Amino acid sequence: MRAFVVTEADDTLTIEVQDIEATPRDPSDLLIAVDYSGVNFKDAMVAALKSRVRRLPSLVGGVDAAGTVVHSTDPTLPEGTRVVVHGGVVGVARDGGFAQFTYSPARYVTALPESVSTRVAMIVGTAGFTALESLMALEDHGLEKGSEVLVTGATGGVGSLAVAFLAAKGYLPVASTGSAKESQWLIDRGARRVIGRDDVADNPGESWLPRRGPAPSTAWAARHWPKYFAHCATARPSRPADSWRVPSW
């Protein structure tokens, strides 16, 4: 198969598409034919010389992927199931999604609902996963409909998707950004209002609250693929995150 391989040896970094063989780490690993993989900031960190993130001298990049199971010993994820592969050490300490096929343990694999294509799953991607989990955590702690929710770094991957998902669920996202020129784009995505980065206090001894205006709640990241995925996927961005299509070569 063809794959995007990152290799570091003798203080030299090599990044190239290679012909390699997909190899399971464990006999129980699922084999997935990859349709798409998201392009994440973490992938750039993995592909850096003397990376603090990458844990192997050579691996296939890509911290997430979406595709179809082609070999499985897990009855809950039979062959033919459309899935997302995400989390754990994927693309960091084991081969990731920048390949035509990838092996993964079942604990990193989640079946997609019929309403979500593999392409949409990777547009939402790891950033959307984090944003949705933040929303789920707030709802678990009693967030009420119509509440304002502060989203810091709102023009970033997690932040911009958080704005869209919050608006889709009936909340009032307050977008904090250092990119004032993106204010209208954030409003178009559903931001109730946009504030500057300097309007948010982030000193270690203070809460992350605006220095002026009503005090919204703050969204924080959690860790598991949320039950809201299918519902919120309809709020996917008007300016999609980068998505890497697996070429047929």
GROMACS .gro file of C-alpha atoms in nm:
model
  249
    1MET     CA    1   0.000   0.000   0.000
    2ARG     CA    2   0.097   0.366  -0.030
    3ALA     CA    3   0.147   0.565   0.289
    4PHE     CA    4   0.288   0.895   0.418
    5VAL     CA    5   0.585   0.791   0.630
    6VAL     CA    6   0.778   1.004   0.879
    7THR     CA    7   1.126   0.876   0.964
    8GLU     CA    8   1.399   1.027   1.184
    9ALA     CA    9   1.749   0.879   1.190
   10ASP     CA   10   2.086   1.032   1.280
   11ASP     CA   11   1.931   1.378   1.325
   12THR     CA   12   1.785   1.363   0.975
   13LEU     CA   13   1.412   1.379   0.910
   14THR     CA   14   1.264   1.210   0.603
   15ILE     CA   15   0.901   1.263   0.504
   16GLU     CA   16   0.780   1.082   0.194
   17VAL     CA   17   0.513   0.865   0.037
   18GLN     CA   18   0.633   0.504   0.036
   19ASP     CA   19   0.514   0.160  -0.063
   20ILE     CA   20   0.487  -0.036   0.261
   21GLU     CA   21   0.292  -0.328   0.405
   22ALA     CA   22   0.027  -0.268   0.671
   23THR     CA   23   0.117  -0.474   0.977
   24PRO     CA   24  -0.103  -0.541   1.284
   25ARG     CA   25   0.041  -0.485   1.629
   26ASP     CA   26  -0.191  -0.751   1.773
   27PRO     CA   27  -0.387  -1.038   1.612
   28SER     CA   28  -0.712  -0.874   1.729
   29ASP     CA   29  -0.643  -0.547   1.544
   30LEU     CA   30  -0.905  -0.441   1.290
   31LEU     CA   31  -0.799  -0.365   0.933
   32ILE     CA   32  -0.961  -0.053   0.791
   33ALA     CA   33  -0.960   0.065   0.429
   34VAL     CA   34  -0.912   0.440   0.470
   35ASP     CA   35  -1.123   0.689   0.273
   36TYR     CA   36  -1.016   1.011   0.446
   37SER     CA   37  -0.783   1.136   0.719
   38GLY     CA   38  -0.793   1.482   0.876
   39VAL     CA   39  -0.492   1.712   0.871
   40ASN     CA   40  -0.431   1.821   1.229
   41PHE     CA   41  -0.177   2.046   1.400
   42LYS     CA   42  -0.063   1.739   1.590
   43ASP     CA   43   0.033   1.577   1.259
   44ALA     CA   44   0.273   1.865   1.194
   45MET     CA   45   0.423   1.813   1.539
   46VAL     CA   46   0.472   1.443   1.464
   47ALA     CA   47   0.645   1.531   1.136
   48ALA     CA   48   0.900   1.763   1.300
   49LEU     CA   49   1.267   1.695   1.365
   50LYS     CA   50   1.329   1.595   1.728
   51SER     CA   51   0.954   1.576   1.780
   52ARG     CA   52   0.834   1.565   2.140
   53VAL     CA   53   0.509   1.407   2.025
   54ARG     CA   54   0.621   1.121   1.800
   55ARG     CA   55   0.725   0.816   2.004
   56LEU     CA   56   0.874   0.604   1.727
   57PRO     CA   57   1.166   0.676   1.493
   58SER     CA   58   0.948   0.582   1.194
   59LEU     CA   59   0.572   0.561   1.146
   60VAL     CA   60   0.280   0.642   0.919
   61GLY     CA   61   0.137   0.982   1.010
   62GLY     CA   62  -0.226   1.075   1.066
   63VAL     CA   63  -0.390   1.088   1.409
   64ASP     CA   64  -0.735   1.003   1.275
   65ALA     CA   65  -0.902   0.828   0.981
   66ALA     CA   66  -1.239   0.726   0.846
   67GLY     CA   67  -1.315   0.429   0.626
   68THR     CA   68  -1.455   0.076   0.615
   69VAL     CA   69  -1.362  -0.233   0.818
   70VAL     CA   70  -1.224  -0.501   0.585
   71HIS     CA   71  -1.107  -0.752   0.848
   72SER     CA   72  -1.237  -0.793   1.201
   73THR     CA   73  -1.257  -1.042   1.486
   74ASP     CA   74  -1.481  -0.806   1.686
   75PRO     CA   75  -1.854  -0.891   1.655
   76THR     CA   76  -1.951  -0.531   1.736
   77LEU     CA   77  -1.748  -0.401   1.438
   78PRO     CA   78  -1.799  -0.653   1.157
   79GLU     CA   79  -1.652  -0.627   0.811
   80GLY     CA   80  -1.827  -0.362   0.603
   81THR     CA   81  -1.885  -0.126   0.897
   82ARG     CA   82  -1.804   0.239   0.822
   83VAL     CA   83  -1.592   0.370   1.108
   84VAL     CA   84  -1.379   0.646   1.253
   85VAL     CA   85  -1.035   0.567   1.396
   86HIS     CA   86  -0.926   0.817   1.655
   87GLY     CA   87  -0.752   0.863   1.988
   88GLY     CA   88  -0.493   0.684   2.195
   89VAL     CA   89  -0.156   0.663   2.021
   90VAL     CA   90  -0.280   0.656   1.659
   91GLY     CA   91  -0.028   0.841   1.442
   92VAL     CA   92   0.197   0.900   1.743
   93ALA     CA   93   0.320   0.565   1.871
   94ARG     CA   94   0.167   0.343   1.604
   95ASP     CA   95   0.091   0.383   1.233
   96GLY     CA   96  -0.188   0.629   1.162
   97GLY     CA   97  -0.439   0.725   0.897
   98PHE     CA   98  -0.225   0.870   0.615
   99ALA     CA   99  -0.237   0.543   0.424
  100GLN     CA  100  -0.465   0.331   0.211
  101PHE     CA  101  -0.509   0.085   0.499
  102THR     CA  102  -0.454   0.103   0.873
  103TYR     CA  103  -0.468  -0.147   1.158
  104SER     CA  104  -0.623  -0.039   1.486
  105PRO     CA  105  -0.741  -0.195   1.812
  106ALA     CA  106  -1.118  -0.187   1.852
  107ARG     CA  107  -1.095   0.059   2.141
  108TYR     CA  108  -0.989   0.332   1.897
  109VAL     CA  109  -1.266   0.253   1.646
  110THR     CA  110  -1.622   0.387   1.645
  111ALA     CA  111  -1.898   0.294   1.400
  112LEU     CA  112  -2.045   0.587   1.208
  113PRO     CA  113  -2.420   0.648   1.198
  114GLU     CA  114  -2.585   0.624   0.856
  115SER     CA  115  -2.633   1.002   0.849
  116VAL     CA  116  -2.258   1.073   0.859
  117SER     CA  117  -2.030   0.997   0.564
  118THR     CA  118  -1.663   0.919   0.608
  119ARG     CA  119  -1.583   1.255   0.443
  120VAL     CA  120  -1.801   1.450   0.688
  121ALA     CA  121  -1.653   1.252   0.976
  122MET     CA  122  -1.306   1.378   0.885
  123ILE     CA  123  -1.425   1.734   0.821
  124VAL     CA  124  -1.556   1.728   1.178
  125GLY     CA  125  -1.245   1.533   1.274
  126THR     CA  126  -1.045   1.543   1.595
  127ALA     CA  127  -1.118   1.913   1.641
  128GLY     CA  128  -1.491   1.850   1.621
  129PHE     CA  129  -1.459   1.554   1.856
  130THR     CA  130  -1.302   1.781   2.117
  131ALA     CA  131  -1.558   2.057   2.063
  132LEU     CA  132  -1.850   1.815   2.092
  133GLU     CA  133  -1.707   1.659   2.406
  134SER     CA  134  -1.672   2.002   2.559
  135LEU     CA  135  -2.037   2.069   2.485
  136MET     CA  136  -2.140   1.731   2.627
  137ALA     CA  137  -1.943   1.799   2.948
  138LEU     CA  138  -2.116   2.134   2.993
  139GLU     CA  139  -2.457   1.978   2.938
  140ASP     CA  140  -2.375   1.706   3.190
  141HIS     CA  141  -2.307   1.984   3.438
  142GLY     CA  142  -2.644   2.150   3.381
  143LEU     CA  143  -2.584   2.404   3.105
  144GLU     CA  144  -2.921   2.559   3.020
  145LYS     CA  145  -3.053   2.635   2.672
  146GLY     CA  146  -3.000   2.997   2.581
  147SER     CA  147  -2.688   3.028   2.798
  148GLU     CA  148  -2.387   3.217   2.670
  149VAL     CA  149  -2.076   3.001   2.635
  150LEU     CA  150  -1.729   3.148   2.598
  151VAL     CA  151  -1.518   2.991   2.323
  152THR     CA  152  -1.154   3.099   2.334
  153GLY     CA  153  -0.937   3.063   2.026
  154ALA     CA  154  -1.260   3.075   1.828
  155THR     CA  155  -1.101   3.088   1.481
  156GLY     CA  156  -0.898   2.772   1.548
  157GLY     CA  157  -1.004   2.418   1.468
  158VAL     CA  158  -1.167   2.328   1.800
  159GLY     CA  159  -1.294   2.679   1.864
  160SER     CA  160  -1.460   2.736   1.528
  161LEU     CA  161  -1.639   2.403   1.541
  162ALA     CA  162  -1.744   2.469   1.901
  163VAL     CA  163  -1.909   2.792   1.787
  164ALA     CA  164  -2.105   2.607   1.515
  165PHE     CA  165  -2.210   2.318   1.741
  166LEU     CA  166  -2.315   2.543   2.029
  167ALA     CA  167  -2.530   2.753   1.797
  168ALA     CA  168  -2.685   2.438   1.643
  169LYS     CA  169  -2.781   2.314   1.991
  170GLY     CA  170  -2.952   2.639   2.095
  171TYR     CA  171  -2.677   2.804   2.299
  172LEU     CA  172  -2.525   3.151   2.253
  173PRO     CA  173  -2.152   3.119   2.175
  174VAL     CA  174  -1.935   3.417   2.266
  175ALA     CA  175  -1.632   3.397   2.036
  176SER     CA  176  -1.300   3.524   2.169
  177THR     CA  177  -1.032   3.574   1.903
  178GLY     CA  178  -0.716   3.764   1.828
  179SER     CA  179  -0.817   3.780   1.459
  180ALA     CA  180  -1.057   4.074   1.448
  181LYS     CA  181  -1.093   4.045   1.070
  182GLU     CA  182  -1.264   3.709   1.117
  183SER     CA  183  -1.546   3.855   1.329
  184GLN     CA  184  -1.810   3.838   1.054
  185TRP     CA  185  -1.709   3.480   0.970
  186LEU     CA  186  -1.760   3.383   1.334
  187ILE     CA  187  -2.098   3.556   1.343
  188ASP     CA  188  -2.196   3.371   1.023
  189ARG     CA  189  -2.110   3.045   1.198
  190GLY     CA  190  -2.341   3.129   1.487
  191ALA     CA  191  -2.146   3.345   1.732
  192ARG     CA  192  -2.378   3.562   1.941
  193ARG     CA  193  -2.102   3.820   1.973
  194VAL     CA  194  -1.728   3.843   1.921
  195ILE     CA  195  -1.480   3.974   2.177
  196GLY     CA  196  -1.105   4.029   2.156
  197ARG     CA  197  -0.840   3.811   2.311
  198ASP     CA  198  -0.753   4.097   2.549
  199ASP     CA  199  -1.110   4.097   2.681
  200VAL     CA  200  -1.049   3.759   2.846
  201ALA     CA  201  -0.848   3.726   3.167
  202ASP     CA  202  -0.626   3.417   3.168
  203ASN     CA  203  -0.395   3.481   3.461
  204PRO     CA  204  -0.319   3.161   3.656
  205GLY     CA  205  -0.501   3.289   3.965
  206GLU     CA  206  -0.815   3.398   3.781
  207SER     CA  207  -1.108   3.233   3.611
  208TRP     CA  208  -1.134   3.259   3.232
  209LEU     CA  209  -1.405   3.524   3.234
  210PRO     CA  210  -1.450   3.843   3.030
  211ARG     CA  211  -1.339   4.164   3.196
  212ARG     CA  212  -1.658   4.334   3.081
  213GLY     CA  213  -2.008   4.220   2.990
  214PRO     CA  214  -2.205   3.916   3.110
  215ALA     CA  215  -2.001   3.618   3.227
  216PRO     CA  216  -2.048   3.315   2.998
  217SER     CA  217  -1.954   2.959   3.083
  218THR     CA  218  -1.630   2.812   2.948
  219ALA     CA  219  -1.607   2.494   2.739
  220TRP     CA  220  -1.333   2.243   2.822
  221ALA     CA  221  -1.227   1.928   2.638
  222ALA     CA  222  -1.317   1.575   2.745
  223ARG     CA  223  -1.217   1.241   2.593
  224HIS     CA  224  -1.485   1.018   2.433
  225TRP     CA  225  -1.668   1.021   2.100
  226PRO     CA  226  -1.996   1.195   2.188
  227LYS     CA  227  -2.351   1.075   2.149
  228TYR     CA  228  -2.428   1.407   1.978
  229PHE     CA  229  -2.211   1.336   1.673
  230ALA     CA  230  -2.487   1.258   1.425
  231HIS     CA  231  -2.703   1.548   1.543
  232CYS     CA  232  -2.429   1.809   1.540
  233ALA     CA  233  -2.262   1.696   1.218
  234THR     CA  234  -2.528   1.897   1.033
  235ALA     CA  235  -2.358   2.208   1.172
  236ARG     CA  236  -2.033   2.136   0.994
  237PRO     CA  237  -1.826   2.440   0.895
  238SER     CA  238  -1.886   2.658   0.591
  239ARG     CA  239  -1.507   2.671   0.561
  240PRO     CA  240  -1.419   2.304   0.619
  241ALA     CA  241  -1.110   2.189   0.798
  242ASP     CA  242  -0.849   2.031   0.574
  243SER     CA  243  -0.921   1.669   0.489
  244TRP     CA  244  -0.671   1.434   0.326
  245ARG     CA  245  -0.829   1.206   0.067
  246VAL     CA  246  -0.651   0.874   0.026
  247PRO     CA  247  -0.534   0.871  -0.339
  248SER     CA  248  -0.588   0.566  -0.555
  249TRP     CA  249  -0.242   0.607  -0.713
   0.00000   0.00000   0.00000
